[in-house]
Short mmCIF file of C-alpha atoms and ligand atoms in Angstrom, two decimals:
data_model
loop_
_atom_site.label_atom_id
_atom_site.label_comp_id
_atom_site.label_asym_id
_atom_site.label_seq_id
_atom_site.Cartn_x
_atom_site.Cartn_y
_atom_site.Cartn_z
CA MET A 1 -163.14 30.08 128.98
CA ILE A 2 -163.18 33.90 129.25
CA TRP A 3 -159.78 36.13 129.93
CA ASN A 4 -161.60 39.03 131.38
CA GLU A 5 -164.94 38.31 132.47
CA GLU A 6 -165.71 41.82 133.62
CA PHE A 7 -165.20 43.61 129.88
CA GLU A 8 -166.20 40.65 127.40
CA THR A 9 -169.32 39.88 128.91
CA LEU A 10 -170.75 43.43 129.75
CA PRO A 11 -174.37 43.96 128.67
CA ARG A 12 -174.69 46.20 125.51
CA GLU A 13 -175.98 49.10 127.37
CA ALA A 14 -173.15 49.56 129.43
CA LEU A 15 -170.51 48.43 126.69
CA GLU A 16 -172.22 51.10 124.61
CA SER A 17 -171.88 53.66 127.44
CA LEU A 18 -168.15 52.87 127.73
CA GLN A 19 -167.83 53.09 123.71
CA LEU A 20 -169.02 56.23 123.57
CA LYS A 21 -166.73 57.80 126.34
CA ARG A 22 -163.55 56.16 125.01
CA LEU A 23 -164.72 57.96 121.43
CA LYS A 24 -165.18 60.68 122.58
CA ALA A 25 -161.70 60.76 124.40
CA THR A 26 -159.96 59.35 121.40
CA VAL A 27 -161.63 62.16 119.09
CA ASP A 28 -160.62 64.47 121.27
CA ARG A 29 -156.89 63.06 121.22
CA VAL A 30 -156.70 62.90 117.61
CA TYR A 31 -158.06 66.60 117.02
CA ALA A 32 -155.55 68.11 119.18
CA THR A 33 -152.74 66.11 118.49
CA VAL A 34 -152.37 65.09 114.65
CA PRO A 35 -152.45 67.71 112.31
CA PHE A 36 -153.99 65.26 109.33
CA TYR A 37 -156.96 64.48 111.82
CA LYS A 38 -157.41 68.09 112.20
CA LYS A 39 -157.23 69.22 109.04
CA LYS A 40 -159.84 66.68 108.24
CA PHE A 41 -162.41 67.41 110.71
CA ASP A 42 -161.96 71.04 110.00
CA GLU A 43 -162.65 70.34 106.48
CA ALA A 44 -165.72 68.49 107.14
CA GLY A 45 -166.67 71.54 109.38
CA LEU A 46 -166.84 68.77 112.65
CA LYS A 47 -165.68 69.58 115.63
CA PRO A 48 -165.10 67.10 118.46
CA SER A 49 -167.85 68.17 120.76
CA HIS A 50 -170.40 67.30 117.77
CA ILE A 51 -170.05 63.64 118.97
CA LYS A 52 -172.68 63.05 121.44
CA SER A 53 -173.94 59.70 120.77
CA LEU A 54 -172.57 56.32 118.85
CA LYS A 55 -174.60 57.31 116.01
CA ASP A 56 -172.57 60.72 115.40
CA MET A 57 -169.90 58.16 114.72
CA ARG A 58 -171.09 58.19 111.09
CA LEU A 59 -170.38 62.22 110.91
CA LEU A 60 -166.34 61.37 111.25
CA PRO A 61 -164.39 60.79 107.92
CA PHE A 62 -163.06 57.58 107.24
CA THR A 63 -159.36 56.97 107.04
CA VAL A 64 -157.53 54.74 104.31
CA LYS A 65 -154.12 53.14 103.67
CA THR A 66 -153.26 56.19 101.31
CA ASP A 67 -153.34 58.64 104.18
CA LEU A 68 -150.80 56.23 105.94
CA ARG A 69 -148.70 56.13 103.09
CA ASP A 70 -148.83 60.29 103.03
CA ASN A 71 -148.07 60.58 106.51
CA TYR A 72 -144.86 58.18 106.42
CA PRO A 73 -143.38 57.03 108.43
CA PHE A 74 -144.56 58.74 111.65
CA GLY A 75 -146.79 61.53 110.85
CA LEU A 76 -150.22 59.94 112.25
CA PHE A 77 -148.41 58.94 115.72
CA SER A 78 -150.28 61.11 118.68
CA VAL A 79 -147.42 60.87 121.06
CA PRO A 80 -144.22 62.28 120.99
CA MET A 81 -141.42 59.79 119.58
CA GLU A 82 -139.90 59.37 123.12
CA SER A 83 -143.66 57.82 124.27
CA VAL A 84 -143.35 55.50 121.19
CA VAL A 85 -141.38 51.68 123.04
CA ARG A 86 -142.13 49.82 119.54
CA VAL A 87 -142.90 50.18 115.98
CA HIS A 88 -144.47 47.81 113.37
CA ALA A 89 -144.99 47.98 109.85
CA SER A 90 -147.13 46.25 106.90
CA SER A 91 -146.68 46.39 103.29
CA GLY A 92 -148.48 49.24 101.44
CA THR A 93 -149.81 49.98 97.87
CA THR A 94 -146.46 51.72 97.11
CA GLY A 95 -142.59 49.69 98.04
CA LYS A 96 -142.46 51.95 101.08
CA PRO A 97 -144.52 50.07 104.14
CA ILE A 98 -147.12 51.69 106.38
CA VAL A 99 -145.72 52.14 109.89
CA VAL A 100 -147.66 51.84 113.24
CA GLY A 101 -146.33 52.84 116.76
CA TYR A 102 -147.41 51.48 120.15
CA THR A 103 -146.68 52.94 123.68
CA ARG A 104 -146.12 51.29 126.89
CA ARG A 105 -150.13 51.23 127.29
CA ASP A 106 -151.01 50.01 123.52
CA ILE A 107 -148.61 47.28 123.96
CA ASP A 108 -150.25 46.21 127.31
CA THR A 109 -153.39 46.33 125.74
CA TRP A 110 -152.44 44.33 123.11
CA ALA A 111 -151.05 41.47 125.27
CA GLU A 112 -154.64 41.96 127.03
CA LEU A 113 -156.21 41.01 123.91
CA MET A 114 -154.15 38.53 122.58
CA ALA A 115 -154.65 36.81 126.24
CA ARG A 116 -158.07 37.20 125.30
CA THR A 117 -158.00 35.42 122.34
CA LEU A 118 -155.91 32.56 123.09
CA THR A 119 -158.09 32.26 126.23
CA ALA A 120 -160.82 31.83 123.83
CA ALA A 121 -159.50 29.14 121.50
CA GLY A 122 -159.37 27.32 125.25
CA ILE A 123 -155.59 27.91 125.34
CA HIS A 124 -154.49 28.78 129.08
CA LYS A 125 -151.36 28.58 132.31
CA GLY A 126 -149.55 25.09 131.42
CA ASP A 127 -149.90 25.16 127.90
CA ILE A 128 -146.70 24.98 125.36
CA VAL A 129 -147.57 27.46 122.36
CA HIS A 130 -145.54 26.79 119.32
CA ASN A 131 -145.47 30.18 118.02
CA SER A 132 -144.77 30.48 113.79
CA TYR A 133 -146.08 33.65 113.50
CA GLY A 134 -142.85 36.17 112.02
CA TYR A 135 -141.34 37.73 114.40
CA GLY A 136 -140.23 40.99 113.46
CA LEU A 137 -142.18 44.29 111.63
CA PHE A 138 -144.76 41.89 110.95
CA THR A 139 -147.17 42.01 114.16
CA GLY A 140 -147.89 38.39 114.35
CA GLY A 141 -145.04 36.71 115.83
CA LEU A 142 -145.41 39.25 119.08
CA GLY A 143 -148.50 39.81 119.12
CA ALA A 144 -149.07 36.17 119.92
CA HIS A 145 -145.66 35.99 121.84
CA TYR A 146 -146.52 38.65 124.22
CA GLY A 147 -150.27 37.29 124.57
CA ALA A 148 -149.31 33.95 125.31
CA GLU A 149 -147.01 35.23 127.58
CA ARG A 150 -149.88 37.25 129.51
CA ILE A 151 -151.65 34.13 130.17
CA GLY A 152 -148.63 32.02 131.80
CA ALA A 153 -148.47 29.50 129.17
CA SER A 154 -144.55 28.37 128.13
CA VAL A 155 -143.99 29.89 124.49
CA ILE A 156 -141.66 28.40 121.66
CA PRO A 157 -140.98 31.58 119.79
CA ILE A 158 -139.68 29.59 116.97
CA SER A 159 -140.93 32.35 114.06
CA GLY A 160 -141.46 31.15 110.40
CA GLY A 161 -139.51 29.17 108.23
CA ASN A 162 -137.28 26.31 108.50
CA THR A 163 -139.78 23.79 108.74
CA LYS A 164 -137.97 20.72 109.15
CA ARG A 165 -136.21 22.08 112.37
CA GLN A 166 -139.86 23.25 113.76
CA ILE A 167 -141.04 19.58 113.26
CA MET A 168 -138.10 18.28 114.96
CA ILE A 169 -139.22 20.84 117.98
CA MET A 170 -143.02 20.43 117.82
CA LYS A 171 -142.13 16.84 118.59
CA ASP A 172 -139.52 16.89 121.25
CA PHE A 173 -141.03 19.96 123.07
CA GLY A 174 -144.37 18.60 122.88
CA PRO A 175 -146.29 22.21 122.64
CA THR A 176 -149.97 21.61 123.10
CA ALA A 177 -150.80 24.50 120.64
CA ILE A 178 -149.88 26.30 117.90
CA THR A 179 -150.22 29.69 116.33
CA CYS A 180 -149.45 29.94 112.55
CA THR A 181 -150.92 30.89 109.31
CA PRO A 182 -153.43 28.41 107.98
CA SER A 183 -151.33 27.58 105.16
CA TYR A 184 -148.06 27.36 106.81
CA ALA A 185 -149.94 24.37 109.25
CA LEU A 186 -150.48 22.73 106.47
CA HIS A 187 -147.34 22.91 105.35
CA LEU A 188 -145.82 21.94 108.42
CA ALA A 189 -148.37 18.98 108.05
CA ASP A 190 -146.75 18.03 104.54
CA VAL A 191 -143.48 18.04 105.78
CA ALA A 192 -144.13 16.43 108.96
CA ARG A 193 -145.50 13.40 106.72
CA ASP A 194 -142.41 13.31 104.47
CA MET A 195 -140.02 12.97 107.63
CA GLY A 196 -142.40 9.78 108.79
CA ILE A 197 -144.15 11.78 111.10
CA ASP A 198 -148.20 11.60 111.78
CA PRO A 199 -148.89 15.13 113.00
CA ALA A 200 -152.56 13.37 114.32
CA LYS A 201 -150.29 11.07 116.38
CA ASP A 202 -147.08 12.05 117.31
CA PHE A 203 -147.26 15.56 118.17
CA LYS A 204 -149.72 16.82 121.48
CA ILE A 205 -150.99 20.02 120.00
CA ARG A 206 -154.66 20.09 121.02
CA VAL A 207 -155.61 23.13 119.47
CA GLY A 208 -154.49 26.30 116.97
CA CYS A 209 -154.79 29.91 116.59
CA PHE A 210 -154.95 30.53 112.72
CA GLY A 211 -155.38 33.88 111.21
CA ALA A 212 -153.44 36.53 109.18
CA GLU A 213 -154.61 35.70 106.02
CA PRO A 214 -157.92 34.24 104.16
CA TRP A 215 -159.15 30.56 104.70
CA SER A 216 -162.45 28.95 104.56
CA GLU A 217 -164.09 26.31 106.54
CA LYS A 218 -162.97 23.60 104.40
CA MET A 219 -159.45 24.32 104.92
CA ARG A 220 -160.55 24.21 108.92
CA GLU A 221 -162.12 20.73 108.55
CA GLN A 222 -158.51 19.84 106.70
CA ILE A 223 -156.52 21.14 109.29
CA GLU A 224 -158.60 19.93 112.17
CA LYS A 225 -158.70 16.32 110.86
CA ILE A 226 -154.86 16.06 109.86
CA PHE A 227 -153.53 17.40 113.21
CA ASN A 228 -156.44 16.01 115.19
CA ILE A 229 -157.20 19.56 116.97
CA ASP A 230 -159.38 22.40 117.03
CA ALA A 231 -159.05 25.20 114.93
CA VAL A 232 -159.93 28.55 115.64
CA ASP A 233 -160.07 31.81 113.07
CA ILE A 234 -158.10 34.86 114.67
CA PHE A 235 -158.13 38.17 113.01
CA GLY A 236 -156.39 41.66 113.06
CA LEU A 237 -154.47 44.10 110.82
CA THR A 238 -151.23 46.06 111.62
CA GLU A 239 -152.92 49.55 111.13
CA VAL A 240 -155.91 48.59 113.69
CA ILE A 241 -153.35 46.90 116.23
CA GLY A 242 -152.12 43.75 114.90
CA PRO A 243 -153.73 40.01 116.18
CA GLY A 244 -156.33 40.69 118.66
CA VAL A 245 -158.78 42.84 116.71
CA SER A 246 -161.15 39.88 116.79
CA SER A 247 -161.10 36.15 117.26
CA GLU A 248 -163.41 32.80 117.50
CA CYS A 249 -164.15 31.32 120.67
CA ILE A 250 -164.15 27.53 120.64
CA GLU A 251 -167.68 26.96 121.88
CA ALA A 252 -168.79 28.07 119.33
CA LYS A 253 -166.21 28.46 116.44
CA ARG A 254 -169.00 30.66 114.31
CA GLY A 255 -167.78 33.98 113.64
CA LEU A 256 -164.91 36.33 115.26
CA HIS A 257 -165.99 38.06 118.76
CA VAL A 258 -165.22 41.94 117.68
CA PHE A 259 -163.38 43.47 121.07
CA GLU A 260 -165.83 46.24 121.26
CA ASP A 261 -164.38 47.63 124.48
CA HIS A 262 -161.01 48.73 122.13
CA PHE A 263 -162.67 48.59 118.78
CA ILE A 264 -165.83 49.88 117.43
CA PRO A 265 -166.60 48.12 114.38
CA GLU A 266 -168.90 49.14 111.22
CA ILE A 267 -169.83 47.57 107.61
CA ILE A 268 -170.33 50.11 105.19
CA ASP A 269 -171.30 49.66 101.51
CA PRO A 270 -167.76 50.23 99.92
CA GLU A 271 -169.13 52.41 96.97
CA THR A 272 -171.39 55.16 98.98
CA GLY A 273 -169.65 54.47 102.36
CA GLU A 274 -172.99 54.24 104.16
CA PRO A 275 -173.02 52.28 107.00
CA LEU A 276 -175.02 48.63 106.58
CA PRO A 277 -177.38 47.10 109.10
CA TYR A 278 -176.36 44.09 111.03
CA GLY A 279 -176.18 40.93 108.69
CA GLU A 280 -175.48 42.64 105.50
CA LYS A 281 -171.88 41.99 103.75
CA GLY A 282 -169.79 45.20 103.33
CA GLU A 283 -166.48 46.77 104.07
CA LEU A 284 -165.17 46.17 107.66
CA VAL A 285 -164.09 49.68 109.20
CA PHE A 286 -162.86 50.08 112.82
CA THR A 287 -162.21 52.70 114.95
CA SER A 288 -159.60 51.97 117.76
CA ILE A 289 -160.83 53.92 120.99
CA THR A 290 -157.96 52.84 123.58
CA LYS A 291 -155.27 53.32 121.28
CA GLU A 292 -152.57 56.09 122.30
CA ALA A 293 -149.88 56.39 120.15
CA PHE A 294 -151.71 55.36 116.67
CA PRO A 295 -155.19 55.74 116.63
CA VAL A 296 -157.27 55.27 113.86
CA ILE A 297 -160.81 56.69 113.17
CA ARG A 298 -162.72 54.93 110.94
CA TYR A 299 -160.22 52.47 108.89
CA ARG A 300 -161.34 50.89 106.06
CA THR A 301 -159.78 47.87 105.99
CA ARG A 302 -160.96 46.83 102.58
CA ASP A 303 -161.78 43.35 104.24
CA ILE A 304 -165.17 41.98 103.39
CA SER A 305 -167.23 40.61 106.31
CA CYS A 306 -170.67 41.02 107.95
CA LEU A 307 -171.43 41.63 111.74
CA ASN A 308 -173.79 39.27 113.84
CA PRO A 309 -175.15 40.99 116.98
CA GLU A 310 -176.69 37.30 118.11
CA LEU A 311 -175.74 36.29 121.53
CA CYS A 312 -173.21 33.70 121.35
CA ILE A 313 -172.98 30.15 123.77
CA CYS A 314 -169.71 31.08 125.17
CA GLY A 315 -171.44 34.29 127.10
CA ARG A 316 -169.65 37.03 125.34
CA THR A 317 -171.84 39.80 124.35
CA PHE A 318 -169.29 41.09 121.75
CA VAL A 319 -170.72 41.08 118.16
CA ARG A 320 -169.23 38.45 115.56
CA MET A 321 -167.91 39.46 112.15
CA GLU A 322 -167.84 36.80 109.75
CA ARG A 323 -164.88 34.80 108.35
CA ILE A 324 -163.61 37.54 106.04
CA THR A 325 -164.64 36.70 102.43
CA GLY A 326 -162.59 38.62 100.37
CA ARG A 327 -161.40 42.49 100.19
CA THR A 328 -162.81 45.43 98.00
CA ASP A 329 -159.21 45.91 96.57
CA ASP A 330 -156.67 43.33 94.62
CA MET A 331 -154.63 43.01 97.61
CA LEU A 332 -153.32 39.51 97.54
CA ILE A 333 -151.59 37.65 100.52
CA ILE A 334 -148.77 35.59 99.51
CA ARG A 335 -146.90 33.40 102.14
CA GLY A 336 -148.38 35.77 104.96
CA VAL A 337 -147.03 38.90 102.81
CA ASN A 338 -149.04 41.59 101.18
CA VAL A 339 -148.58 42.10 97.88
CA PHE A 340 -150.48 44.74 95.56
CA PRO A 341 -150.48 43.54 91.80
CA SER A 342 -150.61 47.54 91.35
CA GLN A 343 -147.06 47.73 92.71
CA ILE A 344 -145.73 44.62 90.95
CA GLU A 345 -146.89 46.47 88.00
CA SER A 346 -144.86 49.92 88.49
CA ALA A 347 -141.82 47.73 89.25
CA LEU A 348 -142.25 45.90 85.58
CA MET A 349 -142.62 49.20 84.06
CA GLN A 350 -139.12 50.83 85.19
CA ILE A 351 -137.67 47.84 83.24
CA GLU A 352 -136.54 48.90 79.92
CA GLY A 353 -137.73 46.27 77.26
CA LEU A 354 -140.94 45.25 78.72
CA GLU A 355 -144.34 45.89 77.77
CA PRO A 356 -147.43 46.93 80.17
CA HIS A 357 -148.93 43.45 79.44
CA TYR A 358 -148.75 41.04 82.54
CA GLN A 359 -150.31 38.23 84.59
CA LEU A 360 -149.58 37.18 87.86
CA ILE A 361 -150.36 33.70 88.61
CA VAL A 362 -150.63 32.64 92.24
CA ASP A 363 -151.10 29.17 92.80
CA ARG A 364 -150.37 27.25 96.72
CA LYS A 365 -147.90 23.86 95.90
CA ASN A 366 -147.37 21.56 98.73
CA ASN A 367 -149.66 24.16 100.56
CA LEU A 368 -146.71 26.70 99.73
CA ASP A 369 -147.98 29.97 98.26
CA THR A 370 -146.20 30.33 94.76
CA ILE A 371 -146.41 33.16 92.26
CA GLU A 372 -145.20 33.54 88.69
CA VAL A 373 -145.10 36.77 86.73
CA GLN A 374 -145.80 36.71 83.08
CA VAL A 375 -144.82 39.59 81.33
CA GLU A 376 -144.57 40.18 77.61
CA VAL A 377 -141.37 41.67 76.06
CA ASN A 378 -141.13 44.24 73.11
CA GLU A 379 -140.85 43.04 69.72
CA ARG A 380 -136.82 44.56 70.19
CA ILE A 381 -135.72 42.53 72.99
CA PHE A 382 -137.63 39.32 71.84
CA SER A 383 -135.52 39.33 68.64
CA ASP A 384 -132.72 39.80 70.52
CA GLU A 385 -130.32 37.16 72.25
CA VAL A 386 -131.75 34.93 74.77
CA LYS A 387 -129.22 36.04 76.82
CA GLN A 388 -130.94 39.47 77.20
CA LEU A 389 -133.93 37.92 78.14
CA GLU A 390 -132.26 35.97 80.94
CA VAL A 391 -131.19 39.21 82.39
CA ILE A 392 -134.64 40.56 82.59
CA GLU A 393 -136.22 37.66 83.74
CA LYS A 394 -133.11 38.03 86.82
CA ARG A 395 -134.19 41.52 87.40
CA VAL A 396 -137.96 41.00 87.91
CA VAL A 397 -137.29 38.14 90.15
CA HIS A 398 -134.87 40.53 92.10
CA ASP A 399 -136.73 43.19 91.97
CA ILE A 400 -139.80 41.55 93.36
CA LYS A 401 -137.87 40.21 96.37
CA GLU A 402 -136.64 43.46 96.98
CA MET A 403 -139.88 44.72 97.23
CA PHE A 404 -141.69 42.06 99.26
CA GLY A 405 -139.57 39.94 100.34
CA VAL A 406 -141.43 37.50 98.17
CA SER A 407 -139.70 34.80 95.77
CA CYS A 408 -141.47 34.91 92.42
CA LYS A 409 -140.93 32.73 89.25
CA CYS A 410 -140.64 35.02 86.02
CA THR A 411 -141.59 33.89 82.14
CA LEU A 412 -141.44 36.63 79.28
CA VAL A 413 -143.37 35.94 76.97
CA GLU A 414 -143.83 37.18 73.26
CA PRO A 415 -145.19 40.29 72.09
CA LYS A 416 -149.05 39.86 71.84
CA THR A 417 -149.23 36.56 73.95
CA ILE A 418 -151.11 37.84 76.97
CA GLN A 419 -154.89 37.85 76.67
CA ARG A 420 -155.98 41.13 75.93
CA SER A 421 -159.66 42.18 77.93
CA GLU A 422 -162.25 44.30 76.78
CA GLY A 423 -162.98 45.82 79.95
CA LYS A 424 -161.17 45.51 83.59
CA ALA A 425 -157.63 43.20 82.57
CA LYS A 426 -157.57 40.24 84.24
CA ARG A 427 -154.29 40.73 85.97
CA VAL A 428 -154.40 38.26 88.38
CA ILE A 429 -155.03 34.49 87.82
CA ASP A 430 -155.76 32.62 91.63
CA LYS A 431 -155.58 29.32 91.86
CA ARG A 432 -155.43 28.31 95.04
CA GLN A 433 -158.41 26.49 96.56
CA LEU A 434 -158.97 27.62 100.18
P1 AMP B 501 -151.33 42.66 107.82
O1 AMP B 501 -151.59 44.06 108.83
O2 AMP B 501 -150.33 42.46 107.44
O3 AMP B 501 -151.55 41.56 109.61
O4 AMP B 501 -152.56 42.02 107.49
C1 AMP B 501 -154.05 42.65 107.50
C2 AMP B 501 -155.00 41.45 106.71
O5 AMP B 501 -154.35 40.47 106.59
C3 AMP B 501 -156.82 41.72 107.13
O6 AMP B 501 -156.49 42.98 106.31
C4 AMP B 501 -156.96 40.69 106.18
O7 AMP B 501 -156.51 41.11 104.46
C5 AMP B 501 -155.93 39.64 106.24
N1 AMP B 501 -156.16 38.78 107.65
C6 AMP B 501 -155.79 38.65 108.86
N2 AMP B 501 -156.81 38.11 109.55
C7 AMP B 501 -157.15 37.14 108.65
C8 AMP B 501 -158.37 36.20 108.75
N3 AMP B 501 -158.34 35.35 109.91
N4 AMP B 501 -158.71 35.89 107.86
C9 AMP B 501 -158.62 36.37 106.58
N5 AMP B 501 -157.85 37.33 106.03
C10 AMP B 501 -157.14 37.87 107.41
ZN1 ZN B 502 -168.49 32.70 121.13
#
């Protein structure tokens, strides 16, 4: 099923002319209203009028996460604050989040895109959608919520957490669709089984839309089997709009259609910044072409994928991106939260008595992500009382919780026990098997 036949099946030529028209309008808009973009364009000797074809995209400067941080919180908004009806945020590379805004029309666009996403998964009016994406500054909860309402489904806005209660509700309310992170789906299944409930038989769920973190074909098979459902991959990021940037169709389940009438995708070589042809793997870059409050020009996602232009059996003409296979930076997603090891490092370095030698051990136990921080203490602290060590451990756990909202375990180790490396230090040991 297709939510918006008119746009989702546009022939390439018509789509490209629409994209060009919208791109030009976006470029005009950011040049006129966002000092950051004007400065960047001026430095590059670029005028909006230089963009005459889609090929000219490559003339546009890239935008990166630190640009968002440097303009914290509202510096990249392209409308006055009084036109912004919503803000969302996601963790950035420092303690401060990156902040995005939406006008009323942006919220409307987003609901449309999420309506397309859910429809592509076969969800429709009459379905009951159990939405376990977190509600709040994170885009997942409200994004899926508005999309489900737009198609006329009944939404259970359960948000994340309180798993046993979620299972009771899933059994009693009989949702036919679920939206959450893939790891949370597996955790729900574990807890359900502990409660004597069989997710394949005792729930009415038919389909799930899973995303917001990396997962694999193997995990898809597991989820589909455990719940006896179809599991589709959905993708998005706060900077671009939230979920609803691309999504799989249930007919093919092979790659995520990018909503190209709203976002122009590119794959670039992360080293040189050169655009790569279809089929080649590289860093995903998006330009938004319909957003009002927070347009992004050539935003470098750091996510690794490739684009496939082959026509799909579902009838959509939009290119498909391969499921995300990695990142060009060290960002980890722990229980749905973006965690940058560099941030943990700076938190550790502010604590008296700790050495700059640490390791993060990431694992998944009972389908829940865990993180352990192992860090060396200096000789003086090490020979001090045990009590002193406990104080430091508590402080590490507290500071990291404060920074990301994620609980970790801290283990202080003797000086010179963490393995030294001759090249790049291996700071993260990720034992999660996706
Ligand atoms: P956030 O802005 O906090 O929602 O985080 C966005 C990031 O989550 C993306 O840049 C990806 O790294 C990751 N992400 C979102 N959806 C998926 C997905 N379906 N598969 C893999 N990674 C995803
Ligand atoms: Zn398709």
